[in-house]
Amino acid sequence: MKATSAFKQTGSTPGLHTPAFAWNFIYAFGNGPVPGLSWSGNYLYVSSGNYVVYSANGYGFLSPSTPVYCNAADNANTYVEVSVSGSGSPSYYDFQEY
């Protein structure tokens, strides 16, 4: 009797790459979640207010008209710090892979 597998075995297909990871950008701790803060396509966006962002990618000034570059893979092992410009009370965010 021959053993069979329920898994389809395929050879490598030229042109296909390793699948990209999917990330959640979540509030971790600190001064509370920043209202209107979101992450999409490696950029942080905010709907109102002016913020300073410190991440593994450097720092930037975040406003509704100025997104800040923030790569998930680069920041996977650290926190992203977001604080109101001129404030000493930061909020910390984390990228979680799923």
C-alpha angles and dihedrals in degrees: 000000000000119000115230133196129227089216119090110231115217132180121234113286118216113240096027118115135198108280116261119246120250118226139203117208106208140172109255108177145313133073095359132271116316109243112243096008116144139163125218134155094359093306133105117223132188128193096214142359135040122274141175116226124200117189142144085277093061127257134306143175111250123204135147090269097041121056119195124228111243118165115205096213092050091051098040094108099040141045127259112229119213123181137166109262108267093014126114095206109093130188118217125218132192135204114225121192119223 
